[in-house]
Short mmCIF file of C-alpha atoms in Angstrom, two decimals:
data_model
loop_
_atom_site.label_atom_id
_atom_site.label_comp_id
_atom_site.label_asym_id
_atom_site.label_seq_id
_atom_site.Cartn_x
_atom_site.Cartn_y
_atom_site.Cartn_z
CA MET A 1 90.19 78.99 59.46
CA LEU A 2 88.36 76.28 60.25
CA ILE A 3 87.59 73.88 56.98
CA GLN A 4 86.05 70.19 57.14
CA LEU A 5 86.91 67.84 55.68
CA PRO A 6 85.61 63.70 54.56
CA SER A 7 89.37 63.10 56.63
CA GLY A 8 87.96 66.03 59.30
CA LEU A 9 88.39 69.15 60.41
CA VAL A 10 91.44 71.37 59.33
CA GLU A 11 92.65 74.58 61.06
CA LEU A 12 94.55 76.73 59.33
CA LEU A 13 95.87 80.06 60.22
CA ILE A 14 96.65 81.90 57.02
CA PRO A 15 98.98 85.45 57.88
CA GLN A 16 97.85 88.38 55.24
CA GLU A 17 101.16 87.83 53.22
CA VAL A 18 99.87 84.31 52.51
CA HIS A 19 97.53 83.53 50.11
CA MET A 20 93.69 82.33 51.21
CA PRO A 21 93.15 79.21 49.82
CA PRO A 22 90.33 79.01 47.72
CA PRO A 23 87.06 77.57 47.74
CA SER A 24 89.20 75.66 44.66
CA SER A 25 91.22 74.87 46.62
CA ILE A 26 89.00 73.09 49.36
CA GLU A 27 87.23 70.74 46.54
CA LEU A 28 90.64 69.60 45.45
CA ALA A 29 91.25 69.26 49.04
CA ARG A 30 88.21 66.42 49.76
CA LEU A 31 88.43 64.31 46.35
CA LEU A 32 91.69 63.92 46.72
CA ASP A 33 92.69 59.78 46.53
CA VAL A 34 95.61 59.98 48.91
CA GLN A 35 95.87 55.86 50.57
CA PRO A 36 97.30 54.58 53.73
CA GLY A 37 100.80 54.61 53.76
CA GLU A 38 101.32 56.53 50.82
CA SER A 39 103.61 58.95 50.17
CA VAL A 40 102.95 62.66 48.60
CA LEU A 41 104.62 65.59 46.89
CA ASP A 42 102.47 69.37 46.76
CA LEU A 43 103.86 71.34 45.11
CA GLY A 44 103.19 75.09 46.25
CA CYS A 45 102.00 73.69 49.41
CA GLY A 46 101.01 77.41 49.91
CA SER A 47 99.50 77.40 53.88
CA GLY A 48 99.39 73.81 53.83
CA LEU A 49 95.96 72.83 53.44
CA LEU A 50 96.31 69.86 50.39
CA SER A 51 99.59 68.13 52.49
CA ILE A 52 97.63 68.47 55.36
CA ALA A 53 94.28 66.56 53.72
CA ALA A 54 96.61 64.20 52.46
CA ALA A 55 98.31 63.32 55.57
CA LYS A 56 94.59 63.52 57.08
CA LEU A 57 93.83 60.35 54.86
CA GLY A 58 96.65 58.31 56.33
CA ALA A 59 99.94 59.33 54.11
CA ARG A 60 103.07 58.31 55.57
CA GLN A 61 104.67 60.49 54.24
CA VAL A 62 104.24 64.50 52.59
CA ILE A 63 107.14 66.72 50.56
CA ALA A 64 105.74 69.73 50.69
CA THR A 65 107.48 72.22 48.71
CA ASP A 66 106.99 76.54 47.51
CA VAL A 67 109.17 79.25 46.46
CA ASP A 68 108.36 81.71 49.78
CA PRO A 69 109.33 81.26 53.17
CA SER A 70 105.90 83.01 54.50
CA ALA A 71 103.57 80.14 53.17
CA LEU A 72 106.70 77.22 54.35
CA ALA A 73 106.39 78.49 57.57
CA ALA A 74 102.47 79.39 57.81
CA ALA A 75 102.69 75.57 56.20
CA ARG A 76 105.02 74.30 59.47
CA HIS A 77 102.53 75.73 61.56
CA ASN A 78 98.83 74.71 60.34
CA SER A 79 100.35 71.18 60.24
CA ARG A 80 102.07 71.65 63.83
CA VAL A 81 98.65 73.02 64.95
CA ASN A 82 96.52 69.32 63.45
CA GLY A 83 99.46 67.40 65.34
CA LEU A 84 100.95 66.71 61.29
CA GLU A 85 104.86 67.63 61.91
CA ASN A 86 105.86 64.59 61.68
CA ILE A 87 104.52 63.37 58.63
CA ILE A 88 104.92 66.55 56.01
CA GLU A 89 108.48 68.01 55.24
CA LEU A 90 108.41 71.24 54.27
CA ARG A 91 111.25 72.14 51.35
CA GLU A 92 111.93 75.94 49.86
CA GLY A 93 112.73 75.47 46.07
CA SER A 94 109.95 75.77 43.20
CA TRP A 95 108.66 72.37 41.48
CA PHE A 96 111.04 69.68 42.02
CA GLU A 97 113.91 71.88 43.02
CA ALA A 98 114.19 70.87 47.01
CA LEU A 99 114.10 66.79 45.19
CA ARG A 100 115.93 64.92 44.98
CA GLU A 101 116.59 62.44 41.41
CA GLU A 102 115.71 59.00 43.21
CA GLU A 103 112.54 60.29 44.73
CA HIS A 104 109.51 58.58 43.94
CA PHE A 105 105.65 59.58 44.91
CA ASP A 106 102.85 57.52 44.66
CA VAL A 107 100.53 61.13 44.54
CA ILE A 108 101.45 64.36 43.49
CA VAL A 109 99.46 67.00 43.67
CA ALA A 110 99.71 70.65 42.54
CA THR A 111 97.68 74.14 42.19
CA PRO A 112 100.23 76.50 40.39
CA PRO A 113 99.20 80.50 39.02
CA GLN A 114 97.21 79.74 36.34
CA THR A 115 96.16 83.38 35.18
CA PRO A 116 97.49 84.13 31.52
CA GLY A 117 99.10 87.48 31.74
CA PRO A 118 100.46 90.01 29.15
CA ALA A 119 103.61 90.61 30.36
CA PRO A 120 105.27 89.23 33.92
CA GLY A 121 102.89 89.78 36.45
CA GLY A 122 103.75 88.44 40.20
CA SER A 123 102.95 85.96 42.36
CA ARG A 124 98.85 85.08 39.96
CA TYR A 125 100.40 84.39 36.40
CA GLY A 126 101.15 81.53 34.79
CA GLY A 127 102.86 83.36 31.59
CA TRP A 128 101.13 84.73 28.25
CA ASP A 129 99.13 82.18 27.92
CA GLY A 130 98.31 80.73 31.70
CA ALA A 131 99.98 77.60 30.69
CA ASP A 132 103.61 77.73 31.75
CA HIS A 133 103.60 76.12 34.93
CA LEU A 134 100.77 73.40 34.79
CA ILE A 135 103.36 72.39 31.43
CA SER A 136 106.44 72.78 33.24
CA ILE A 137 104.55 70.20 36.26
CA ILE A 138 103.04 67.64 33.51
CA SER A 139 106.73 67.01 31.81
CA ALA A 140 108.28 66.26 34.52
CA ALA A 141 105.91 64.91 37.16
CA SER A 142 106.77 61.34 35.55
CA ALA A 143 110.17 61.18 36.50
CA TYR A 144 108.83 61.41 40.57
CA LEU A 145 105.82 59.46 40.04
CA ASN A 146 105.53 55.78 41.61
CA PRO A 147 105.41 53.99 37.89
CA VAL A 148 102.80 51.60 39.61
CA ARG A 149 99.91 53.46 40.96
CA GLY A 150 101.00 57.01 40.63
CA ARG A 151 98.36 59.65 40.18
CA LEU A 152 98.90 63.45 39.42
CA TRP A 153 96.73 65.89 40.70
CA LEU A 154 96.04 69.28 39.22
CA LEU A 155 93.52 72.20 39.35
CA ALA A 156 93.90 73.32 36.04
CA ILE A 157 91.15 76.90 35.50
CA SER A 158 89.79 77.07 31.72
CA LEU A 159 91.37 80.52 31.49
CA ALA A 160 94.79 78.69 31.08
CA ASN A 161 94.93 77.42 27.54
CA PRO A 162 92.26 74.43 27.01
CA ALA A 163 94.50 73.12 23.62
CA ARG A 164 98.20 73.12 24.62
CA LEU A 165 97.21 71.51 28.52
CA ARG A 166 95.53 69.17 26.56
CA GLN A 167 98.34 68.78 23.91
CA ALA A 168 100.94 68.50 27.35
CA LEU A 169 98.72 66.00 28.68
CA ALA A 170 98.22 63.31 25.89
CA ARG A 171 102.32 63.23 25.20
CA HIS A 172 103.25 62.88 29.05
CA PHE A 173 100.07 60.06 30.10
CA ALA A 174 98.28 58.10 28.64
CA ASP A 175 94.91 57.92 31.48
CA VAL A 176 93.84 61.58 31.82
CA ARG A 177 90.42 61.64 33.33
CA LEU A 178 88.77 64.89 34.55
CA ILE A 179 86.99 64.22 37.65
CA HIS A 180 85.02 67.33 38.71
CA GLU A 181 84.26 70.50 38.03
CA THR A 182 82.74 73.90 38.87
CA ILE A 183 82.32 77.34 37.65
CA ARG A 184 83.93 80.88 39.09
CA GLU A 185 82.03 84.11 37.65
CA PHE A 186 84.57 86.80 37.48
CA THR A 187 83.82 90.68 35.75
CA SER A 188 86.32 92.64 34.06
CA ASP A 189 86.56 94.82 36.79
CA GLU A 190 88.05 92.40 38.79
CA TYR A 191 90.21 91.86 36.50
CA ASP A 192 91.86 94.37 35.00
CA SER A 193 92.92 95.20 38.65
CA ARG A 194 94.93 92.69 38.72
CA GLN A 195 96.65 94.83 35.97
CA GLU A 196 95.63 97.43 33.72
CA GLY A 197 94.66 95.65 30.45
CA LEU A 198 94.35 91.77 31.71
CA MET A 199 90.71 91.20 30.38
CA ASP A 200 91.43 92.60 27.08
CA HIS A 201 94.53 90.64 27.11
CA LEU A 202 92.27 87.60 27.92
CA LEU A 203 89.67 88.69 25.20
CA SER A 204 92.28 87.94 22.47
CA LEU A 205 92.95 85.02 24.26
CA ARG A 206 89.77 83.70 23.91
CA THR A 207 89.69 85.04 20.39
CA LYS A 208 92.65 83.05 19.05
CA LYS A 209 90.86 79.56 20.67
CA MET A 210 94.06 80.44 23.60
CA ALA A 211 91.12 80.00 26.82
CA ASP A 212 87.60 79.19 27.33
CA PHE A 213 85.45 82.00 29.04
CA ALA A 214 81.38 82.37 28.54
CA ASP A 215 79.90 85.37 28.58
CA GLN A 216 76.93 85.91 31.42
CA GLU A 217 73.51 87.30 30.88
CA LYS A 218 73.61 89.51 34.32
CA GLY A 219 76.85 90.04 32.94
CA GLY A 220 80.48 89.37 33.81
CA TYR A 221 81.85 86.04 32.90
CA VAL A 222 82.76 82.75 34.08
CA PHE A 223 85.04 80.24 34.18
CA ARG A 224 85.77 76.66 35.10
CA ASN A 225 87.95 74.43 37.81
CA LEU A 226 88.66 71.54 36.14
CA PHE A 227 90.05 68.48 39.02
CA LEU A 228 92.12 66.46 36.95
CA ARG A 229 93.56 63.42 37.41
CA VAL A 230 96.32 61.65 35.39
CA ALA A 231 98.42 58.44 35.77
CA ARG A 232 100.12 55.74 33.83
CA PRO A 233 103.29 58.13 32.12
CA TRP A 234 104.47 56.68 29.09
CA THR A 235 107.76 55.19 29.19
CA LYS A 236 110.09 56.48 27.57
#
């Protein structure tokens, strides 16, 4: 798989057991504002796209974490293929588990699972309202960000409880910006094929204003991909 980014061409090998980077992740890779010489943390790195994008922008160090050994193996291979194995360090662990307390970064980037699920359902899901992983990352990120120039880049989807997301961002950061958004069309069949009753769960959440998506005249639905850049963590 070849992906053209502003910083150059990225070559990725994606094994069958590792998620293919969706268009939204590729868009985030194009938006990153990593500056030469900065340090970057990529949480849930998958195949390594965002780590490679950060390194190509001039990051001096990229720490990439994931809980999936297959994803880490793919990211390691892709780092080597793109000539960045001396910049990107792979660590196994969930979110911040693989870090030392004294480690701090100029940029943290994350695209966590956030589809709401009525019951535990594997790596695609973000809890009952979809926002659990987002909240965990937002709550802990300030401890690992450079307090002056640190930025947290998040890809959030409007299916994941938007009100809960806004509250968490406001609680932990003084500077919250929506940099860009795109739309993602989907159907009932697509989501019910993942888990029986999932579409009914999404509709129930929407009724309670805990999910934001729209009906389309042609049939189906559409949600928004939200590209967020947050900075200036509140001091405790």
